[in-house]
PDB file of C-alpha atoms in Angstrom:
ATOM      1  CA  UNK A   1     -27.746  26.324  -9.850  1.00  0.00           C
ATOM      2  CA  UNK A   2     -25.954  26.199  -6.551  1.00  0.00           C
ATOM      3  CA  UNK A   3     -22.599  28.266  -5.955  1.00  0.00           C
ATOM      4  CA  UNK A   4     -20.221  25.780  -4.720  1.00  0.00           C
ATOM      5  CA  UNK A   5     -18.397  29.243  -2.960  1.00  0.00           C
ATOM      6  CA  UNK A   6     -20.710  29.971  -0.753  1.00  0.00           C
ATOM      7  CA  UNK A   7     -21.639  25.912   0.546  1.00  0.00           C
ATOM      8  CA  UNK A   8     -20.489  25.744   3.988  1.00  0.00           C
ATOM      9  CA  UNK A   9     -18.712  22.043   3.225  1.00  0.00           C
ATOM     10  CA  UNK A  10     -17.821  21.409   6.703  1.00  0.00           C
ATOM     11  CA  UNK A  11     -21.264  21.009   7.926  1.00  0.00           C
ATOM     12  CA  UNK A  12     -20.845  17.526   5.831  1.00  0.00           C
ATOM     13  CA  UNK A  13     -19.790  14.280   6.391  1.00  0.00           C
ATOM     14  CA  UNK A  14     -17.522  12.157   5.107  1.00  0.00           C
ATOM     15  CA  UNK A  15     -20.101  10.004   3.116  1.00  0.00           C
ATOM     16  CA  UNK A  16     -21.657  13.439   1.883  1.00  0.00           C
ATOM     17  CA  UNK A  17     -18.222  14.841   0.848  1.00  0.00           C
ATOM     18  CA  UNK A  18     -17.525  11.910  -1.162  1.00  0.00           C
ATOM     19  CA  UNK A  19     -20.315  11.826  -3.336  1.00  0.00           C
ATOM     20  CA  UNK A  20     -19.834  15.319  -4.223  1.00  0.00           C
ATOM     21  CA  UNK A  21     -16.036  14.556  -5.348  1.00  0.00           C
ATOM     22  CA  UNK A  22     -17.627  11.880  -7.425  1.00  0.00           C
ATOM     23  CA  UNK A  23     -19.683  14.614  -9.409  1.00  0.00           C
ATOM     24  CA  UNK A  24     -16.341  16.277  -9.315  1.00  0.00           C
ATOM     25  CA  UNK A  25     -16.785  18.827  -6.646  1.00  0.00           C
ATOM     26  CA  UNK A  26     -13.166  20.135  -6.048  1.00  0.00           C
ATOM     27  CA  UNK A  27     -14.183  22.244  -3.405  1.00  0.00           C
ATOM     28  CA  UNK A  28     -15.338  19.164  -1.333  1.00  0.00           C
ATOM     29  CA  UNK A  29     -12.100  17.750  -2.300  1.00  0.00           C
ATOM     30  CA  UNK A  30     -10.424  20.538  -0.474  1.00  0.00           C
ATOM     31  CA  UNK A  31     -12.929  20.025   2.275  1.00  0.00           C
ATOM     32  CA  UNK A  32     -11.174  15.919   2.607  1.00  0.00           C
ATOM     33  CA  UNK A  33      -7.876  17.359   2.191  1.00  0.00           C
ATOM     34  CA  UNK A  34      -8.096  20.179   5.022  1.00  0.00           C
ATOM     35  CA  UNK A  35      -9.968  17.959   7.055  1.00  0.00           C
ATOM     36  CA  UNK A  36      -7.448  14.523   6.907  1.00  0.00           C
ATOM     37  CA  UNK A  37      -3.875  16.308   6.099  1.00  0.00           C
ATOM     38  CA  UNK A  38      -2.689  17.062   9.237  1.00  0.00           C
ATOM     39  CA  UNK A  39      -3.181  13.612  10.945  1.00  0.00           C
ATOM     40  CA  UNK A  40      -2.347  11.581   8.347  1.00  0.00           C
ATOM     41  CA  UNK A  41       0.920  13.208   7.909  1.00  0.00           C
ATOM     42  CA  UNK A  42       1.221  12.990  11.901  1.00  0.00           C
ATOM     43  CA  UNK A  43       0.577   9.228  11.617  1.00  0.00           C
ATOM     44  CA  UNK A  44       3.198   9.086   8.554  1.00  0.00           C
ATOM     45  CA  UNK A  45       5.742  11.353  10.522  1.00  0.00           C
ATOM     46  CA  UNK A  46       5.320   9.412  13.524  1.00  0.00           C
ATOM     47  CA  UNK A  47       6.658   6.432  11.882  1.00  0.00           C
ATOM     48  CA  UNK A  48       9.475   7.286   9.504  1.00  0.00           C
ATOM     49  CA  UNK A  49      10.222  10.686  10.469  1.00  0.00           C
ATOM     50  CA  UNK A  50      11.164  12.086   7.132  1.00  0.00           C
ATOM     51  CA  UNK A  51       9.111  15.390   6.608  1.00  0.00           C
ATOM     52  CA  UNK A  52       9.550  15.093   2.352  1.00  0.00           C
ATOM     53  CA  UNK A  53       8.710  11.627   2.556  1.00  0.00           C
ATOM     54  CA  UNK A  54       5.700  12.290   5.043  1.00  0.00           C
ATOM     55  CA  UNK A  55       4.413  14.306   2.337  1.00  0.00           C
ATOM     56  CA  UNK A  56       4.934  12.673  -0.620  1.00  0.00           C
ATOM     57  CA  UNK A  57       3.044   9.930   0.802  1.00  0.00           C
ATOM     58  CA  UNK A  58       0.141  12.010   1.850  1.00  0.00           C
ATOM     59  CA  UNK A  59      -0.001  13.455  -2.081  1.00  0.00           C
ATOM     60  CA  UNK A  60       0.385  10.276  -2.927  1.00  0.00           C
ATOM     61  CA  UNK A  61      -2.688   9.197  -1.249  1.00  0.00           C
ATOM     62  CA  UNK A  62      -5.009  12.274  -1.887  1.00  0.00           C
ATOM     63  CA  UNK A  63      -3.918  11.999  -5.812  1.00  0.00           C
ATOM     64  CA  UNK A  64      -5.075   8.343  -5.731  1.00  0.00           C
ATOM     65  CA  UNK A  65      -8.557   9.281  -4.145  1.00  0.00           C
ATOM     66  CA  UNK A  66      -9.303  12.276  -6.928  1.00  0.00           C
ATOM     67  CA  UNK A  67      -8.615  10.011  -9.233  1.00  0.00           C
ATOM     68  CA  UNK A  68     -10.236   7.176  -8.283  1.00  0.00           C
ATOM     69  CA  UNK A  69     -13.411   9.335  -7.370  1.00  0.00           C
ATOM     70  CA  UNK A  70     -15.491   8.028 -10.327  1.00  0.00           C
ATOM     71  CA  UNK A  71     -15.044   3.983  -9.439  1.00  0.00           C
ATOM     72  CA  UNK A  72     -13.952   4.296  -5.194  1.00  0.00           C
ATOM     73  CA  UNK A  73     -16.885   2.610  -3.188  1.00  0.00           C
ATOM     74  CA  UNK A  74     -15.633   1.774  -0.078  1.00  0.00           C
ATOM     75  CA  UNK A  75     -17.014  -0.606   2.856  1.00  0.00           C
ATOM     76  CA  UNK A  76     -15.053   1.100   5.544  1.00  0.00           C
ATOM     77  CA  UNK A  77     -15.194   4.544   6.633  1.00  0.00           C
ATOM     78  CA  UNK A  78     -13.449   6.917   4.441  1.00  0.00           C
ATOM     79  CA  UNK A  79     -10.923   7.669   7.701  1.00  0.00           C
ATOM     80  CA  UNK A  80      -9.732   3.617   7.462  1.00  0.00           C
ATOM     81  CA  UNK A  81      -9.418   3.889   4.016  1.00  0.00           C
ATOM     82  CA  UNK A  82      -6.834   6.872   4.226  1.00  0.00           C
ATOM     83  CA  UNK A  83      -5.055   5.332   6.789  1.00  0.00           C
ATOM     84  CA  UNK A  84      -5.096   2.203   5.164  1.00  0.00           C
ATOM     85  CA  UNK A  85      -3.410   3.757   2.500  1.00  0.00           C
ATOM     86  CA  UNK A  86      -1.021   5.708   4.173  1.00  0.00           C
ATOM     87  CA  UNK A  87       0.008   2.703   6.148  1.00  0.00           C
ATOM     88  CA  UNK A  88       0.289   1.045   2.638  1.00  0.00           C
ATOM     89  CA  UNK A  89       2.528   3.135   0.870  1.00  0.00           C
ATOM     90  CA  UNK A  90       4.895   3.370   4.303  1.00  0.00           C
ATOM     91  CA  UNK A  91       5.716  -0.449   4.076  1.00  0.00           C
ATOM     92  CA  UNK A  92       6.007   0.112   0.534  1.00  0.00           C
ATOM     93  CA  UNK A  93       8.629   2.686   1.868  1.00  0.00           C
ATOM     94  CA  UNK A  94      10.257   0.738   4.096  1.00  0.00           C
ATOM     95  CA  UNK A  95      11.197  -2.305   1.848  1.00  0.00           C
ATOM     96  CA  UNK A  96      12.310  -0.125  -0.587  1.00  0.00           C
ATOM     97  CA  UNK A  97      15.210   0.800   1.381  1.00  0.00           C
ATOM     98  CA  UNK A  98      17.239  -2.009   0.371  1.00  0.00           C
ATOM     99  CA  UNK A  99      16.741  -0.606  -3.065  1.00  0.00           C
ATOM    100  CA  UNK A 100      17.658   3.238  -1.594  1.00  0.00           C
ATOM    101  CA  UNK A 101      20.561   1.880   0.018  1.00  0.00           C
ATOM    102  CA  UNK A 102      21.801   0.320  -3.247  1.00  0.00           C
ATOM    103  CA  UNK A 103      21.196   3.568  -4.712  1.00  0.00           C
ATOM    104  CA  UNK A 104      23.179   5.240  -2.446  1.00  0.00           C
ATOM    105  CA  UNK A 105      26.084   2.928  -2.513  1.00  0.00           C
ATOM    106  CA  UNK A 106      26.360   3.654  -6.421  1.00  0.00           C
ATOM    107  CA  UNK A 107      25.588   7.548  -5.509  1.00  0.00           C
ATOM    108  CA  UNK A 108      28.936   7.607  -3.783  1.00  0.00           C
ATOM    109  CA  UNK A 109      31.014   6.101  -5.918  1.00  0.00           C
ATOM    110  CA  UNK A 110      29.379   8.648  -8.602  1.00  0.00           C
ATOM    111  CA  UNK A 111      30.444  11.437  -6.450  1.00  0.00           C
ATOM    112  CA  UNK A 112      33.229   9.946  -5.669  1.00  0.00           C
ATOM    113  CA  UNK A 113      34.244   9.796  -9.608  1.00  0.00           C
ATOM    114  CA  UNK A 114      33.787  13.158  -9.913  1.00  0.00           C
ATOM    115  CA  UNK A 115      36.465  14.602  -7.604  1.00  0.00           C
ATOM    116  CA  UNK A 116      39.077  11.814  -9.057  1.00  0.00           C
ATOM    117  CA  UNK A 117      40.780  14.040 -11.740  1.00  0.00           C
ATOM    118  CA  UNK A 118      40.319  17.734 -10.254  1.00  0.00           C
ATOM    119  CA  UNK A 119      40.754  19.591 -13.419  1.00  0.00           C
ATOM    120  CA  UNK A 120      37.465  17.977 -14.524  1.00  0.00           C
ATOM    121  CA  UNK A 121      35.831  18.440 -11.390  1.00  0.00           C
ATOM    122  CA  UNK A 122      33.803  21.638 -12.045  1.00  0.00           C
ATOM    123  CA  UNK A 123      32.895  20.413 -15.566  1.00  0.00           C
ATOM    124  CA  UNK A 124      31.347  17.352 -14.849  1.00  0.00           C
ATOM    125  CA  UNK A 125      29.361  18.913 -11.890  1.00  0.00           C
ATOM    126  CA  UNK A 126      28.319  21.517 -14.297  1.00  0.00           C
ATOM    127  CA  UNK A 127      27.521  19.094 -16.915  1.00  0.00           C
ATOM    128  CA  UNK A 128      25.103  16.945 -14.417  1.00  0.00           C
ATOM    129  CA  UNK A 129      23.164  20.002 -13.317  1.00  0.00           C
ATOM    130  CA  UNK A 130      22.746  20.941 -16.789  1.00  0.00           C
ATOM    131  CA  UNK A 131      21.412  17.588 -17.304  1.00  0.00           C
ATOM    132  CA  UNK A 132      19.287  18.139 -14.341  1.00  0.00           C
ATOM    133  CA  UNK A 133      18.207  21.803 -15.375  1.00  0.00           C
ATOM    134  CA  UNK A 134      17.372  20.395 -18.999  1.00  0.00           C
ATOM    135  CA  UNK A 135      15.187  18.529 -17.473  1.00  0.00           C
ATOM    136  CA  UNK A 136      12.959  20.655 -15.270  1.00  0.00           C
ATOM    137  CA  UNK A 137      13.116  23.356 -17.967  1.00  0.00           C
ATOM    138  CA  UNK A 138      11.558  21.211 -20.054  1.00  0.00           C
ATOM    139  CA  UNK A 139       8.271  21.183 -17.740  1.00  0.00           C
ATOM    140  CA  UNK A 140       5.246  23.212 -18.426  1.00  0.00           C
ATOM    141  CA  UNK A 141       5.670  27.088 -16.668  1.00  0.00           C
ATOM    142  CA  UNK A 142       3.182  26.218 -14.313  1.00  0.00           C
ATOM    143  CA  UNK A 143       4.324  22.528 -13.083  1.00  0.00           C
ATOM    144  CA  UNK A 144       8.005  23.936 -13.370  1.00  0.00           C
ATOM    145  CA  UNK A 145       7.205  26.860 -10.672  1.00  0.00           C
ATOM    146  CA  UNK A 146       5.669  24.635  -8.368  1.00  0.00           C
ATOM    147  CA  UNK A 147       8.325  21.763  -8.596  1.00  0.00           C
ATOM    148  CA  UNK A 148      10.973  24.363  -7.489  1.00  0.00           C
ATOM    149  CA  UNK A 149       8.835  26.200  -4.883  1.00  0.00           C
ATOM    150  CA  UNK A 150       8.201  22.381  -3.300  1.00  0.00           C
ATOM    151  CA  UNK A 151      11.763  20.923  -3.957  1.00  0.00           C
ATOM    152  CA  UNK A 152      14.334  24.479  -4.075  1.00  0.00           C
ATOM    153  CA  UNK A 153      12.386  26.515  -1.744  1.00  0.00           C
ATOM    154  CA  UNK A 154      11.123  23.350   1.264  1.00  0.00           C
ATOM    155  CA  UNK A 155       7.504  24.466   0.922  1.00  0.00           C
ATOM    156  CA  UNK A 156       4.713  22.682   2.071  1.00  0.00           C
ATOM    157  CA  UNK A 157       1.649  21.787  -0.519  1.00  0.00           C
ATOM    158  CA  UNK A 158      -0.324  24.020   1.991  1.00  0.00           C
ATOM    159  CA  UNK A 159       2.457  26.778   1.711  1.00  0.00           C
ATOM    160  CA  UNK A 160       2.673  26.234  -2.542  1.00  0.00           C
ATOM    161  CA  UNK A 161      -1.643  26.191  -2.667  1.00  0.00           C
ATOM    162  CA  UNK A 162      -1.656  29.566  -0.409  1.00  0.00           C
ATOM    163  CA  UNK A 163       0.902  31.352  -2.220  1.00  0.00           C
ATOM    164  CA  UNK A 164      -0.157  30.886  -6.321  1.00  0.00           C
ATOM    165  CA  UNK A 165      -3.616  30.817  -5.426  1.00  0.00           C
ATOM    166  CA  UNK A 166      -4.572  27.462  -6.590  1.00  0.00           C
ATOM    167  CA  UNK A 167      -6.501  24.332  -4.447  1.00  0.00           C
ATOM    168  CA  UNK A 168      -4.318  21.651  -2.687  1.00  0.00           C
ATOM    169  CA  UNK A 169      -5.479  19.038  -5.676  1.00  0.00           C
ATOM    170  CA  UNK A 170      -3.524  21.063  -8.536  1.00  0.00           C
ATOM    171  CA  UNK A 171      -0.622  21.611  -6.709  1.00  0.00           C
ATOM    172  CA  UNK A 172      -0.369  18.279  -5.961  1.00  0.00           C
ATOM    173  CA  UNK A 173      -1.171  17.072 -10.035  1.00  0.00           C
ATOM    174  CA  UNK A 174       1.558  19.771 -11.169  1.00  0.00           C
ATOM    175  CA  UNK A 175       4.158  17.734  -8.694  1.00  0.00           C
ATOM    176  CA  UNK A 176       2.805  14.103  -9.622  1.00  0.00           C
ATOM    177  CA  UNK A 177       3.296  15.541 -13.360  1.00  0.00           C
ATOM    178  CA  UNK A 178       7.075  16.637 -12.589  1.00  0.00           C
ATOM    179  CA  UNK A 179       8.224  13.696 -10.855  1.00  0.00           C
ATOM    180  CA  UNK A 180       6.498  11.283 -13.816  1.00  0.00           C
ATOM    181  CA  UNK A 181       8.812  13.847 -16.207  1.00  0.00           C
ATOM    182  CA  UNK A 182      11.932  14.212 -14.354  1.00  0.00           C
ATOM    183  CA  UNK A 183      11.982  10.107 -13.951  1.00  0.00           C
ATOM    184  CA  UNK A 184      10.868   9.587 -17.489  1.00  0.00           C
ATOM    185  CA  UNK A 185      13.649  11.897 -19.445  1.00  0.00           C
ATOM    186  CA  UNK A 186      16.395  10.841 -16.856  1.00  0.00           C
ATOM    187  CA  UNK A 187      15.867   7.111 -16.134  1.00  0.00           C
ATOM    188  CA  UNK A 188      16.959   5.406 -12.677  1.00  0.00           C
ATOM    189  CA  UNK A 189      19.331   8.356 -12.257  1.00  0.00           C
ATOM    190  CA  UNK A 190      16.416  10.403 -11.503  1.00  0.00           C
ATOM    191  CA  UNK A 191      15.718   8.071  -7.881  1.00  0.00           C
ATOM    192  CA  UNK A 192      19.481   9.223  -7.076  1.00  0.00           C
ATOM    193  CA  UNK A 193      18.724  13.118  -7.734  1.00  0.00           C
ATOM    194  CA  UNK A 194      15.004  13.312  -6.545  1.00  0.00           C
ATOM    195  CA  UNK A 195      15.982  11.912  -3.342  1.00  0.00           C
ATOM    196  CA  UNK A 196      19.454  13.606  -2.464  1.00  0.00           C
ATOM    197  CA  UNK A 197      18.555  16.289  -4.018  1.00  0.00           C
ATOM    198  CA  UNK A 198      22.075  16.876  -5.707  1.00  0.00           C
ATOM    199  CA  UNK A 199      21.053  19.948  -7.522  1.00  0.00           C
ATOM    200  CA  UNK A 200      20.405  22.285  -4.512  1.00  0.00           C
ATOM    201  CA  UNK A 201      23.978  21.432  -3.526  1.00  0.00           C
ATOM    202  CA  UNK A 202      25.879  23.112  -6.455  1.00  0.00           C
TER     203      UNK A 202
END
């Protein structure tokens, strides 16, 4: 049997690289990944300039294609499907932020509740990040360390996957896992916190 280590996976093309991720090869997943990142993101970045959202979107779309891998048959080069998809999910983006803005309107007057009576200020910031911290804790120790390394610490998956040692697909399943958790156990709040961020503030 072959050792996938020592395959020189460049040498492929896309077509070749594909139907190795459909038997499962990680290592040409990696290959897709290393080889598309960095101008997909530029294409995302280019249009809505938010870095976290640039990147979400991009894990987004590489998540999608791993899983998919058993059923994806495409008609198109693999390069217009990826952009496709990026493109895609940035609309999606984009008309969500009536919904975001609505969200931020109610964000404000929740903030805004907090400071009305100052002698209950500190409790009730304390009490929502121990909401918040309940939460993550409740993650696996894996998933957990890489949700805080990518939302506490500003790394990049690239920075997360170099770091703990892992490929570019798990880091990006641990975060898909948080975010599914965090949204599940908190509700809507959860759209408020995951994109302020109110728990690095405190």
């Amino acid at each position: 049997m072959t050792d996938k280590s020592v395959i020189n996976y460049n040498i492929y093309d896309d077509h070749q690289l594909l139907s190795f991720i459909a038997k499962d090869d990680d290592l040409a997943f990696d290959e897709i990944y290393e080889r598309y990142w960095s101008k997909l993101y530029a294409y995302a970045y280019n249009r809505i300039r938010i870095k976290e959202i640039c990147e979400e979107i991009i894990q987004d779309v590489f998540v999608s294609l791993w899983s998919n891998r058993h059923i994806l048959v495409l008609s198109a080069p693999l390069s217009t499907y990826l952009y496709t998809a990026v493109k895609y999910q940035i609309l999606n983006f984009v008309k969500s932020e009536r919904v975001r803005s609505a969200y931020a309107e109610s964000f404000m007057k929740f903030r805004d509740s907090l400071f009305d009576d100052s002698t209950n200020e500190q409790m009730n910031l304390n009490d929502l990040k121990l909401l918040v911290e309940k939460s993550i804790g409740e993650l696996p120790e894996k998933c957990r360390e890489v949700f805080r390394m990518s939302r506490s610490q500003h790394l990049s998956i690239q920075e997360i996957a170099l770091q703990l040692n892992i490929s570019h697909k798990t880091v990006e399943n641990h975060l898909t896992k948080a975010l599914k958790h965090l949204r599940g156990s908190l509700g809507d709040f959860m759209a408020i916190i995951v994109f302020f961020e109110v728990y690095k503030d405190f």
